[in-house]
Each structure stands twice: as C-alpha cells, then as structure tokens.
CSV table of C-alpha atoms in Angstrom, one decimal:
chain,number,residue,atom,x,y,z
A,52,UNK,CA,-4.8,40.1,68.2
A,53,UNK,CA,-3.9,40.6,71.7
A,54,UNK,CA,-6.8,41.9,73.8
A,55,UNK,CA,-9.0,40.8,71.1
A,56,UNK,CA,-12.4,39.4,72.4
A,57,UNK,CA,-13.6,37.2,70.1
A,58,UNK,CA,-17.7,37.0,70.0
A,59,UNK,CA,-19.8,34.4,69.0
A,60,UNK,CA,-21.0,34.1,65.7
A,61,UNK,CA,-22.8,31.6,63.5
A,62,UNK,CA,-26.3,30.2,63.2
A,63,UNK,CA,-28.2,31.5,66.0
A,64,UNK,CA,-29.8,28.9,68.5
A,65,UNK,CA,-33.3,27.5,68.4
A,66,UNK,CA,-35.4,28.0,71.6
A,67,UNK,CA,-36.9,24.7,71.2
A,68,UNK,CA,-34.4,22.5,68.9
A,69,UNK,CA,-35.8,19.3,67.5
A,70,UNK,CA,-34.0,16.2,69.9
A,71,UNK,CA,-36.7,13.8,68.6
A,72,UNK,CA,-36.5,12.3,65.4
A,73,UNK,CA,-38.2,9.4,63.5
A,74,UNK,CA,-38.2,7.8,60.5
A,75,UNK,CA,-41.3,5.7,59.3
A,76,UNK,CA,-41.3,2.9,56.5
A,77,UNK,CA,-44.7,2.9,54.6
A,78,UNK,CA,-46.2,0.1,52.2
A,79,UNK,CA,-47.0,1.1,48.5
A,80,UNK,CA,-50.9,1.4,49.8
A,81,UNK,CA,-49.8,3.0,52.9
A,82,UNK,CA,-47.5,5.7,50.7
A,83,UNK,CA,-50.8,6.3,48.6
A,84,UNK,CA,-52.7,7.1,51.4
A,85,UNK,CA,-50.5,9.1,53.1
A,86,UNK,CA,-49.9,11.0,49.7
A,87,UNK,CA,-53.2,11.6,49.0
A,88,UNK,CA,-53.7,13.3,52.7
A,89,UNK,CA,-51.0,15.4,51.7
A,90,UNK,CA,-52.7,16.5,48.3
A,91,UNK,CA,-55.6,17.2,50.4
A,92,UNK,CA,-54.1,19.0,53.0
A,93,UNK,CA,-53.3,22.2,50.3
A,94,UNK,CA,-50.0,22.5,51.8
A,95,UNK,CA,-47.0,22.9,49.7
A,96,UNK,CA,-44.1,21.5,52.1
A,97,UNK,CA,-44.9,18.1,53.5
A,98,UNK,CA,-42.6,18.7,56.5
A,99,UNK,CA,-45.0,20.9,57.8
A,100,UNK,CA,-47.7,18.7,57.2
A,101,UNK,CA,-46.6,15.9,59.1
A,102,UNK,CA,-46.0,18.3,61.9
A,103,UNK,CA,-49.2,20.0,61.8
C-alpha cells in the first residue's frame, strides 16, 4: 500500500451535533401529564416531540 492515500470514511458529521444533553426525573402524575401531551401532540416519535 505504498502511495496509498487513505480517505475518510464513516458516518458523515452533523453541522450542528447535539453537545447538550439532559435527563429529567418525573413523578407518576408528572409522567401522566407529560404522556398525555404526547398523545395529544399526534406525533409518533416522542424525541421529536420534546424537541419541538
């Protein structure tokens, strides 16, 4: 492999990569609540709800 140039490869980069992250600990009414917005919301992946 003399002369050989290796190029990059793998998962391409994110523009804007997530260095923020936070985890939250709900009550039993609290996880209700928060389940029921989600129900209500229509949306089928609750990551991007809790972005949105």
């Amino acid at each position: 492999m003399i002369g050989h140039i290796k190029t990059w490869c793998g998962r391409h980069l994110k523009d804007d990569p997530a260095t923020f992250r936070y985890s939250i600990i709900l009550m039993a009414v609290e996880n209700v609540k928060f389940l029921l917005l989600f129900e209500q919301s229509g949306m089928n992946v609750m990551a991007y709800f809790i972005t949105a």
